Short mmCIF file of C-alpha atoms in Angstrom, two decimals:
data_model
loop_
_atom_site.label_atom_id
_atom_site.label_comp_id
_atom_site.label_asym_id
_atom_site.label_seq_id
_atom_site.Cartn_x
_atom_site.Cartn_y
_atom_site.Cartn_z
CA MET A 550 -1.72 -20.79 -14.51
CA LEU A 551 0.79 -21.69 -11.85
CA VAL A 552 3.70 -19.29 -11.65
CA VAL A 553 6.67 -21.55 -11.64
CA ALA A 554 9.95 -20.88 -9.99
CA SER A 555 11.88 -20.89 -13.25
CA GLU A 556 9.95 -17.85 -14.37
CA SER A 557 9.92 -16.01 -11.11
CA ALA A 558 12.81 -16.70 -8.78
CA ILE A 559 15.57 -15.67 -11.13
CA ILE A 560 13.90 -12.39 -11.95
CA ALA A 561 14.51 -10.82 -8.57
CA THR A 562 15.53 -7.40 -9.73
CA VAL A 563 14.24 -4.39 -7.87
CA ASN A 564 13.33 -2.17 -10.80
CA GLY A 565 10.15 -4.03 -11.49
CA VAL A 566 6.87 -3.07 -13.04
CA HIS A 567 5.24 -2.95 -9.59
CA ASP A 568 7.11 0.32 -8.98
CA MET A 569 4.47 2.34 -10.78
CA GLY A 570 4.67 5.81 -9.31
CA GLY A 571 4.91 8.31 -12.17
CA MET A 572 4.20 5.93 -15.03
CA ASP A 573 1.82 7.02 -17.76
CA GLY A 574 -0.54 5.19 -20.04
CA PHE A 575 -2.86 3.36 -17.67
CA GLY A 576 -5.67 5.79 -18.39
CA ALA A 577 -8.24 7.32 -16.12
CA VAL A 578 -9.12 5.99 -12.69
CA VAL A 579 -12.53 4.38 -13.00
CA PRO A 580 -14.37 3.82 -9.72
CA GLU A 581 -17.00 1.10 -9.62
CA LYS A 582 -20.43 1.99 -8.26
CA ASN A 583 -21.56 -0.03 -5.23
CA GLU A 584 -18.48 -2.16 -5.41
CA PRO A 585 -18.60 -5.42 -3.44
CA VAL A 586 -15.72 -6.29 -1.10
CA PHE A 587 -14.93 -9.33 -3.26
CA HIS A 588 -15.83 -9.93 -6.90
CA ALA A 589 -15.77 -13.73 -6.81
CA ASP A 590 -15.75 -16.47 -4.23
CA TRP A 591 -12.14 -17.41 -5.00
CA GLU A 592 -11.09 -13.85 -4.14
CA ARG A 593 -12.72 -14.28 -0.71
CA ARG A 594 -10.88 -17.52 -0.09
CA MET A 595 -7.57 -16.20 -1.44
CA TYR A 596 -7.68 -13.13 0.73
CA ALA A 597 -8.35 -15.17 3.84
CA LEU A 598 -5.76 -17.81 2.93
CA ALA A 599 -2.91 -15.34 2.63
CA THR A 600 -2.10 -15.14 6.34
CA SER A 601 -2.15 -18.93 6.65
CA VAL A 602 0.09 -19.22 3.63
CA MET A 603 2.63 -16.86 5.18
CA GLY A 604 2.55 -18.96 8.33
CA ALA A 605 2.78 -22.26 6.50
CA ALA A 606 5.66 -21.08 4.34
CA GLN A 607 7.29 -19.25 7.27
CA VAL A 608 7.65 -16.05 5.31
CA ASN A 609 7.24 -12.47 6.47
CA ILE A 610 5.25 -9.68 4.83
CA ASP A 611 8.30 -8.35 3.00
CA GLU A 612 8.93 -11.75 1.44
CA PHE A 613 5.30 -11.94 0.43
CA ARG A 614 5.51 -8.52 -1.21
CA HIS A 615 8.74 -9.51 -2.91
CA ALA A 616 7.12 -12.69 -4.22
CA ILE A 617 4.45 -10.52 -5.86
CA GLU A 618 7.21 -8.37 -7.33
CA ARG A 619 8.87 -11.48 -8.76
CA ILE A 620 5.89 -12.24 -10.97
CA PRO A 621 7.20 -11.65 -14.50
CA PRO A 622 6.21 -8.12 -15.59
CA ALA A 623 3.90 -9.07 -18.46
CA ARG A 624 2.06 -11.50 -16.18
CA TYR A 625 1.94 -8.98 -13.36
CA LEU A 626 0.22 -6.48 -15.62
CA ALA A 627 -2.22 -9.06 -16.93
CA SER A 628 -3.23 -10.28 -13.47
CA SER A 629 -5.83 -8.90 -11.11
CA TYR A 630 -4.90 -8.04 -7.54
CA TYR A 631 -5.88 -11.36 -5.96
CA GLU A 632 -4.41 -13.29 -8.88
CA ARG A 633 -1.10 -11.75 -7.90
CA TRP A 634 -1.64 -12.85 -4.29
CA LEU A 635 -2.40 -16.33 -5.56
CA ALA A 636 0.73 -16.46 -7.72
CA ALA A 637 2.84 -15.27 -4.78
CA ALA A 638 1.27 -17.84 -2.43
CA GLU A 639 1.93 -20.73 -4.82
CA MET A 640 5.45 -19.54 -5.48
CA LEU A 641 6.36 -19.27 -1.78
CA LEU A 642 4.77 -22.56 -0.75
CA VAL A 643 6.59 -24.43 -3.49
CA GLU A 644 9.90 -22.64 -2.89
CA ARG A 645 9.76 -23.43 0.81
CA GLY A 646 8.87 -27.01 0.14
CA VAL A 647 5.55 -26.86 1.96
CA VAL A 648 3.76 -28.22 -1.08
CA THR A 649 5.03 -29.43 -4.40
CA ARG A 650 3.94 -28.18 -7.77
CA GLU A 651 2.70 -31.66 -8.54
CA GLU A 652 0.50 -31.66 -5.46
CA LEU A 653 -0.96 -28.29 -6.36
CA LEU A 654 -1.59 -29.27 -9.93
CA ALA A 655 -3.03 -32.65 -9.00
CA LYS A 656 -5.60 -30.90 -6.88
CA GLN A 657 -6.60 -28.68 -9.74
CA ASP A 658 -8.69 -29.32 -12.75
CA ALA A 659 -7.61 -32.29 -14.86
CA SER A 660 -7.34 -29.90 -17.79
CA ILE A 661 -4.11 -28.43 -16.43
CA ASP A 662 -1.38 -28.42 -19.03
CA PRO A 663 1.41 -30.79 -17.89
CA ALA A 664 3.92 -28.57 -19.69
CA TRP A 665 3.68 -26.13 -16.81
CA ILE A 666 4.96 -28.80 -14.49
CA ALA A 667 7.78 -29.64 -16.87
CA ASN A 668 8.84 -26.00 -16.91
CA ALA A 669 9.06 -25.77 -13.18
CA VAL A 670 12.32 -25.68 -11.35
CA ALA A 671 12.40 -26.34 -7.64
CA ASN A 672 13.92 -23.27 -6.05
CA ARG A 673 14.08 -22.90 -2.33
CA GLY A 674 14.37 -19.46 -0.75
CA PRO A 675 17.50 -18.58 1.21
CA ALA A 676 17.89 -20.01 4.69
CA PRO A 677 16.86 -17.73 7.53
CA ILE A 678 19.55 -15.77 9.31
CA LYS A 679 19.14 -15.39 13.04
CA GLU A 680 19.11 -11.94 14.57
CA LYS A 681 21.67 -10.98 17.17
CA SER A 682 19.79 -10.52 20.39
CA GLY A 683 20.16 -7.73 22.90
CA SER A 684 21.09 -5.02 20.42
CA LYS A 685 20.08 -1.49 21.33
CA PRO A 686 17.56 0.37 19.16
CA PRO A 687 19.47 2.49 16.68
CA ARG A 688 19.68 6.25 17.06
CA ALA A 689 18.13 8.53 14.48
CA ARG A 690 20.56 10.04 12.04
CA PHE A 691 18.07 12.67 10.87
CA SER A 692 15.54 14.91 12.54
CA LYS A 693 12.60 17.00 11.43
CA GLY A 694 13.56 19.75 9.01
CA ASP A 695 16.79 18.11 7.82
CA ARG A 696 17.36 18.28 4.09
CA VAL A 697 18.02 14.86 2.64
CA ARG A 698 18.42 13.20 -0.70
CA ALA A 699 17.00 9.81 -1.56
CA ARG A 700 19.95 7.68 -2.59
CA ASN A 701 20.12 6.35 -6.12
CA LEU A 702 19.99 2.70 -5.08
CA ASN A 703 19.21 -0.16 -7.40
CA PRO A 704 19.61 -3.21 -5.18
CA ALA A 705 19.08 -6.68 -6.59
CA GLY A 706 16.03 -7.68 -4.61
CA HIS A 707 13.20 -6.17 -2.63
CA THR A 708 13.14 -2.49 -1.74
CA ARG A 709 10.55 0.07 -0.71
CA LEU A 710 12.46 2.92 -2.30
CA PRO A 711 10.49 3.77 -5.43
CA ARG A 712 12.30 4.92 -8.54
CA TYR A 713 10.48 8.24 -8.65
CA VAL A 714 12.22 9.61 -5.54
CA ARG A 715 15.73 8.28 -6.16
CA GLY A 716 18.23 11.10 -6.40
CA LYS A 717 15.62 13.69 -5.39
CA ALA A 718 15.96 16.20 -2.57
CA GLY A 719 13.41 16.42 0.20
CA VAL A 720 12.93 17.37 3.83
CA ILE A 721 12.38 15.16 6.86
CA ALA A 722 8.80 15.81 7.96
CA ARG A 723 8.45 13.22 10.75
CA ASP A 724 10.46 10.47 12.37
CA TRP A 725 8.15 7.46 12.68
CA GLY A 726 10.54 5.51 14.88
CA VAL A 727 12.32 2.22 14.31
CA PHE A 728 11.10 -0.36 11.78
CA VAL A 729 12.43 -3.58 10.33
CA PHE A 730 14.30 -2.91 7.08
CA PRO A 731 12.42 -4.55 4.18
CA ASP A 732 15.44 -4.77 1.87
CA THR A 733 17.14 -7.27 4.15
CA ASN A 734 14.09 -8.75 5.85
CA ALA A 735 12.67 -9.91 2.51
CA HIS A 736 15.79 -11.99 1.94
CA HIS A 737 16.33 -13.43 5.41
CA ALA A 738 19.38 -11.21 5.70
CA GLY A 739 18.40 -9.79 9.06
CA THR A 740 15.83 -7.29 10.24
CA LYS A 741 18.33 -4.40 10.36
CA PRO A 742 16.00 -2.19 12.41
CA GLN A 743 16.36 1.51 11.69
CA HIS A 744 14.45 4.78 11.70
CA CYS A 745 11.84 5.35 9.07
CA TYR A 746 10.90 8.92 8.18
CA SER A 747 8.15 10.76 6.43
CA VAL A 748 10.07 12.66 3.76
CA SER A 749 8.43 15.57 1.99
CA PHE A 750 9.24 16.23 -1.65
CA ASP A 751 8.08 19.23 -3.64
CA ALA A 752 5.97 18.00 -6.53
CA ARG A 753 8.12 20.07 -8.89
CA GLU A 754 11.33 18.50 -7.58
CA LEU A 755 9.87 15.12 -8.55
CA TRP A 756 8.04 15.93 -11.76
CA GLY A 757 9.47 19.18 -13.07
CA LYS A 758 8.01 22.61 -13.39
CA SER A 759 5.69 21.72 -16.19
CA ALA A 760 3.82 19.29 -13.95
CA ASN A 761 0.12 19.86 -13.36
CA ALA A 762 0.94 21.02 -9.84
CA SER A 763 1.01 24.18 -7.80
CA SER A 764 4.29 25.27 -6.24
CA ARG A 765 2.95 24.13 -2.86
CA ASP A 766 1.98 20.58 -3.86
CA ARG A 767 3.97 17.85 -2.17
CA VAL A 768 4.44 14.13 -2.05
CA LEU A 769 5.20 12.65 1.36
CA ILE A 770 6.68 9.20 1.37
CA ASP A 771 7.98 6.98 4.14
CA LEU A 772 11.64 6.12 3.69
CA TRP A 773 14.05 4.10 5.78
CA GLU A 774 17.28 5.71 6.93
CA ASP A 775 19.45 3.59 4.62
CA TYR A 776 17.60 5.13 1.67
CA LEU A 777 18.67 8.64 2.64
CA GLU A 778 21.78 10.77 2.64
CA PRO A 779 22.16 14.20 4.20
CA ILE A 780 22.36 17.35 2.12
CA ALA A 781 24.83 19.77 3.67
CA ALA A 782 23.83 23.44 3.63
CA LYS A 783 26.62 24.33 1.18
CA SER A 784 25.92 21.60 -1.31
CA THR A 785 22.25 22.55 -1.20
CA ALA A 786 23.04 26.03 -2.44
CA ARG A 787 25.28 24.61 -5.11
CA SER A 788 22.80 22.04 -6.34
CA ILE A 789 20.05 24.66 -6.54
CA LYS A 790 22.36 26.89 -8.54
CA LYS A 791 23.24 23.99 -10.80
CA ARG A 792 19.60 23.15 -11.36
CA LYS A 793 18.80 26.75 -12.32
CA LYS A 794 21.33 26.72 -15.14
CA MET B 810 -8.49 -1.91 -17.81
CA SER B 811 -5.87 -4.54 -17.27
CA ASP B 812 -6.34 -4.63 -13.49
CA HIS B 813 -9.99 -5.52 -13.68
CA HIS B 814 -11.16 -8.86 -12.53
CA ASN B 815 -11.78 -11.27 -15.38
CA THR B 816 -14.91 -13.25 -14.52
CA ASP B 817 -14.54 -15.55 -17.53
CA ASP B 818 -11.30 -16.94 -16.21
CA SER B 819 -11.98 -20.04 -14.15
CA GLY B 820 -8.23 -20.51 -13.68
CA PRO B 821 -7.77 -18.74 -10.36
CA ALA B 822 -10.91 -20.31 -8.91
CA ALA B 823 -9.57 -23.81 -9.51
CA ARG B 824 -6.13 -22.88 -8.22
CA VAL B 825 -7.40 -21.31 -5.02
CA LYS B 826 -9.62 -24.32 -4.41
CA ALA B 827 -6.61 -26.58 -4.87
CA LEU B 828 -4.50 -24.45 -2.56
CA GLU B 829 -7.09 -24.45 0.19
CA ALA B 830 -7.75 -28.19 -0.15
CA LEU B 831 -4.06 -29.02 -0.03
CA LEU B 832 -3.30 -26.81 2.96
CA THR B 833 -6.32 -28.22 4.79
CA GLU B 834 -5.20 -31.77 4.02
CA LYS B 835 -1.76 -31.03 5.40
CA GLY B 836 -3.29 -29.57 8.53
CA LEU B 837 -1.80 -26.14 7.86
CA ILE B 838 -5.09 -24.27 7.86
CA ASP B 839 -8.42 -24.51 9.54
CA PRO B 840 -11.23 -23.84 7.02
CA ALA B 841 -13.37 -22.46 9.85
CA ALA B 842 -10.73 -19.83 10.54
CA ILE B 843 -10.73 -18.94 6.85
CA ASP B 844 -14.52 -18.51 7.01
CA ALA B 845 -14.12 -16.25 10.03
CA ILE B 846 -11.59 -14.03 8.27
CA VAL B 847 -13.87 -13.73 5.22
CA ASP B 848 -16.82 -12.82 7.42
CA THR B 849 -14.79 -10.23 9.33
CA TYR B 850 -13.67 -8.32 6.25
CA GLU B 851 -16.85 -8.76 4.26
CA THR B 852 -19.36 -7.77 6.91
CA ARG B 853 -17.69 -6.22 9.95
CA VAL B 854 -14.56 -4.27 9.08
CA GLY B 855 -15.15 -1.54 6.53
CA PRO B 856 -15.37 2.20 5.94
CA ARG B 857 -18.19 2.53 8.46
CA ASN B 858 -15.45 2.22 11.10
CA GLY B 859 -13.50 5.12 9.65
CA ALA B 860 -16.68 7.15 9.31
CA ARG B 861 -17.28 6.80 13.03
CA VAL B 862 -13.75 7.98 13.74
CA VAL B 863 -14.21 11.01 11.49
CA ALA B 864 -17.63 11.91 12.90
CA LYS B 865 -16.28 11.74 16.42
CA ALA B 866 -13.33 13.93 15.47
CA TRP B 867 -15.76 16.48 14.01
CA MET B 868 -17.89 16.51 17.17
CA ASP B 869 -15.27 16.21 19.87
CA PRO B 870 -12.27 18.58 19.72
CA ALA B 871 -10.38 16.63 22.38
CA TYR B 872 -10.81 13.42 20.37
CA ARG B 873 -9.70 15.20 17.19
CA LYS B 874 -6.55 16.29 18.98
CA ARG B 875 -5.84 12.75 20.18
CA LEU B 876 -6.52 11.39 16.71
CA LEU B 877 -4.06 13.77 15.08
CA ALA B 878 -1.44 13.07 17.76
CA ASP B 879 -1.75 9.26 17.81
CA ALA B 880 -4.31 7.78 15.46
CA THR B 881 -3.57 4.17 16.40
CA SER B 882 -4.60 4.81 20.02
CA ALA B 883 -7.49 7.12 19.16
CA VAL B 884 -8.90 4.58 16.69
CA ALA B 885 -8.48 1.82 19.27
CA GLU B 886 -10.63 3.86 21.68
CA LEU B 887 -13.54 3.04 19.36
CA GLY B 888 -12.57 -0.61 19.30
CA PHE B 889 -10.91 -0.69 15.89
CA ALA B 890 -7.53 -2.38 15.51
CA GLY B 891 -5.94 -5.25 13.63
CA PRO B 892 -3.75 -6.09 10.66
CA GLU B 893 -2.56 -3.09 8.63
CA GLY B 894 -3.55 -0.86 11.53
CA GLY B 895 -0.54 -1.03 13.80
CA HIS B 896 0.73 2.40 12.81
CA LEU B 897 -2.17 4.61 11.84
CA VAL B 898 -1.76 8.28 11.05
CA ALA B 899 -4.63 10.72 10.51
CA VAL B 900 -4.14 13.66 8.16
CA GLU B 901 -6.66 16.46 8.13
CA ASN B 902 -8.09 18.32 5.16
CA THR B 903 -8.56 22.06 5.59
CA ASP B 904 -9.41 25.03 3.38
CA ARG B 905 -5.70 25.19 2.50
CA VAL B 906 -4.57 21.56 2.44
CA HIS B 907 -6.01 18.54 0.67
CA ASN B 908 -4.58 15.10 1.50
CA LEU B 909 -4.62 12.09 -0.80
CA VAL B 910 -3.43 8.57 0.03
CA VAL B 911 -1.90 6.01 -2.33
CA CYS B 912 0.44 3.04 -2.29
CA THR B 913 2.45 3.13 -5.51
CA LEU B 914 4.37 -0.12 -4.83
CA CYS B 915 1.46 -2.39 -3.94
CA SER B 916 -1.88 -1.43 -2.38
CA CYS B 917 -1.29 -0.73 1.33
CA TYR B 918 -4.46 0.53 2.96
CA PRO B 919 -5.67 1.09 6.56
CA TRP B 920 -7.82 -2.04 6.92
CA PRO B 921 -9.17 -1.52 10.46
CA VAL B 922 -10.76 1.80 9.54
CA LEU B 923 -11.51 1.41 5.82
CA GLY B 924 -11.72 -2.34 5.28
CA LEU B 925 -10.20 -3.78 2.12
CA PRO B 926 -9.33 -1.42 -0.72
CA PRO B 927 -11.61 -0.98 -3.73
CA VAL B 928 -10.40 -2.04 -7.17
CA TRP B 929 -9.71 1.54 -8.27
CA TYR B 930 -7.28 2.02 -5.34
CA LYS B 931 -5.40 -1.08 -6.48
CA SER B 932 -5.58 -0.13 -10.16
CA PHE B 933 -2.44 0.66 -12.11
CA ALA B 934 -4.00 3.97 -13.18
CA TYR B 935 -4.33 5.14 -9.58
CA ARG B 936 -1.02 3.75 -8.34
CA SER B 937 0.91 5.35 -11.19
CA ARG B 938 -0.73 8.77 -11.42
CA ALA B 939 -1.70 9.64 -7.85
CA VAL B 940 1.84 10.81 -7.14
CA SER B 941 2.66 12.48 -10.46
CA ASP B 942 -0.73 13.98 -11.31
CA PRO B 943 -2.90 14.01 -8.19
CA ARG B 944 -4.98 16.91 -9.47
CA GLY B 945 -5.74 14.97 -12.62
CA VAL B 946 -6.69 11.90 -10.59
CA LEU B 947 -8.99 13.99 -8.43
CA GLU B 948 -10.64 15.25 -11.61
CA ASP B 949 -11.32 11.62 -12.55
CA PHE B 950 -13.39 11.58 -9.37
CA GLY B 951 -15.06 14.88 -10.28
CA LEU B 952 -13.12 16.90 -7.75
CA GLU B 953 -11.41 20.02 -8.99
CA LEU B 954 -9.22 21.80 -6.45
CA PRO B 955 -8.24 25.46 -6.66
CA ARG B 956 -4.53 26.10 -7.30
CA GLU B 957 -4.13 27.79 -3.92
CA VAL B 958 -5.03 24.56 -2.13
CA GLU B 959 -1.91 22.55 -1.36
CA VAL B 960 -2.19 18.93 -2.45
CA ARG B 961 -0.36 16.50 -0.18
CA VAL B 962 -0.01 12.99 -1.50
CA TRP B 963 0.92 10.33 1.04
CA ASP B 964 2.63 7.32 -0.54
CA SER B 965 2.25 4.45 1.95
CA SER B 966 5.62 2.92 1.18
CA ALA B 967 6.35 1.68 4.72
CA GLU B 968 4.16 0.33 7.53
CA ILE B 969 2.36 3.62 8.27
CA ARG B 970 -1.28 3.61 7.14
CA TYR B 971 -3.06 6.88 6.50
CA LEU B 972 -6.61 8.01 7.16
CA VAL B 973 -7.78 11.31 5.72
CA ILE B 974 -10.07 13.35 7.95
CA PRO B 975 -12.24 15.13 5.41
CA GLN B 976 -13.64 18.59 6.02
CA ARG B 977 -16.99 18.73 7.72
CA PRO B 978 -19.41 20.15 5.17
CA LYS B 979 -21.32 23.33 5.80
CA GLY B 980 -24.93 22.96 6.84
CA THR B 981 -24.32 20.03 9.16
CA ALA B 982 -24.17 21.93 12.45
CA LYS B 983 -27.34 20.37 13.79
CA MET B 984 -26.52 16.80 12.86
CA SER B 985 -25.73 14.17 15.50
CA GLU B 986 -22.54 12.13 15.48
CA ASP B 987 -24.43 9.13 14.09
CA GLU B 988 -25.97 11.24 11.35
CA LEU B 989 -22.56 12.64 10.48
CA ALA B 990 -21.00 9.18 10.38
CA ALA B 991 -23.66 8.20 7.84
CA ILE B 992 -22.54 10.86 5.33
CA VAL B 993 -18.78 10.19 5.57
CA THR B 994 -17.75 8.16 2.53
CA ARG B 995 -14.84 5.81 1.99
CA ASP B 996 -13.61 7.94 -0.90
CA SER B 997 -13.48 11.03 1.31
CA MET B 998 -11.26 9.17 3.78
CA VAL B 999 -8.81 8.22 1.03
CA GLY B 1000 -8.89 11.82 -0.16
CA VAL B 1001 -10.48 11.47 -3.59
CA ALA B 1002 -13.77 13.11 -2.61
CA LYS B 1003 -15.26 15.66 -0.27
CA VAL B 1004 -18.08 14.91 2.11
CA GLU B 1005 -21.34 16.40 0.91
CA ALA B 1006 -24.03 17.66 3.24
CA PRO B 1007 -27.29 15.73 2.81
CA ARG B 1008 -29.80 17.45 0.56
CA THR B 1009 -32.78 18.66 2.55
#
């Protein structure tokens, strides 16, 4: 089934079903014995096509990820991994006008339901914004050992700030250097290069004391500077006090 | 399991075929290049690469040091590099620390050293629970860790890709680097298993 723009492009909200950290109900992890790299020939082809698709549609990796996130939640959950890649590829190629839905469907089996075409709405992605050249690499606002809080951001669009860390306090563990900012890069709103840090969160800060965790267990996650705010020494003491009440 | 591949569904097969045919027709892809990519990831890039990195780190303290300081360069010394490997970081398991790698938002994975991720790594069960209940997830793999061992979960939310250096098992002192590489499993380099010494 072709994911059509009418279903996908409008639903661009960040708080999508792809942001799975901390969800329950998916059951046990079941490894497959002697698992092949691909489970079907179309998976092979889809995997290999992805890079070409990104080139053909002139999209970056963040836009590709965001396209996957724009798959309607029920469909996302019902699709396998490479089916999601396929849906994203079709979506981006059609949105960028590289191929039309009609062309894609005409190439497919004659049994394709024409209603899917009728439902489609042509929706081009935003025009690219050119970067200012010659800008200096940004300085790091934080350094190792700094206490920080993940901001409670809910931007309308792509982000790599998962819900489970928003509002939580952690410590800068490493500064990985400067990286392109996905939240803007996914929307052609500039690369906004900035420092990205490994931020360490106590498992109990994230999941509460009742969690199946020892007091030493931690989650380390890589967060861009714009996702973080400093915790001043004073406010730290206060917030700990508050939490103990 | 909702994330499992559905072999009865011919839908995606027809769609991928259409996509490839159309892009070829428009001159946007070269089918031979597609074949080469498939061959690379199906037969050449895989966890055997990572196993060689780990075995070398076990045998060569200077290499281990370089690997922990700058995994991208240390891995490149063995000839491994490529997409999803531009910013590699190695994290080492010890008696006191156990590392586990996940990508909760999608399925980021260190391709040059581990190849493409297995279905369980991409499964909703793993992506959701690895951060909130890593000890429970490890139990799904038959690995029970003592409470005094610190569990460190690495959520690959940015462009950093993590490789776990598992602990070298006891009873392997006389093994060669090649022999050691042969016992290092993919799962141990994601952090869901330990490396077992071969039974003699």
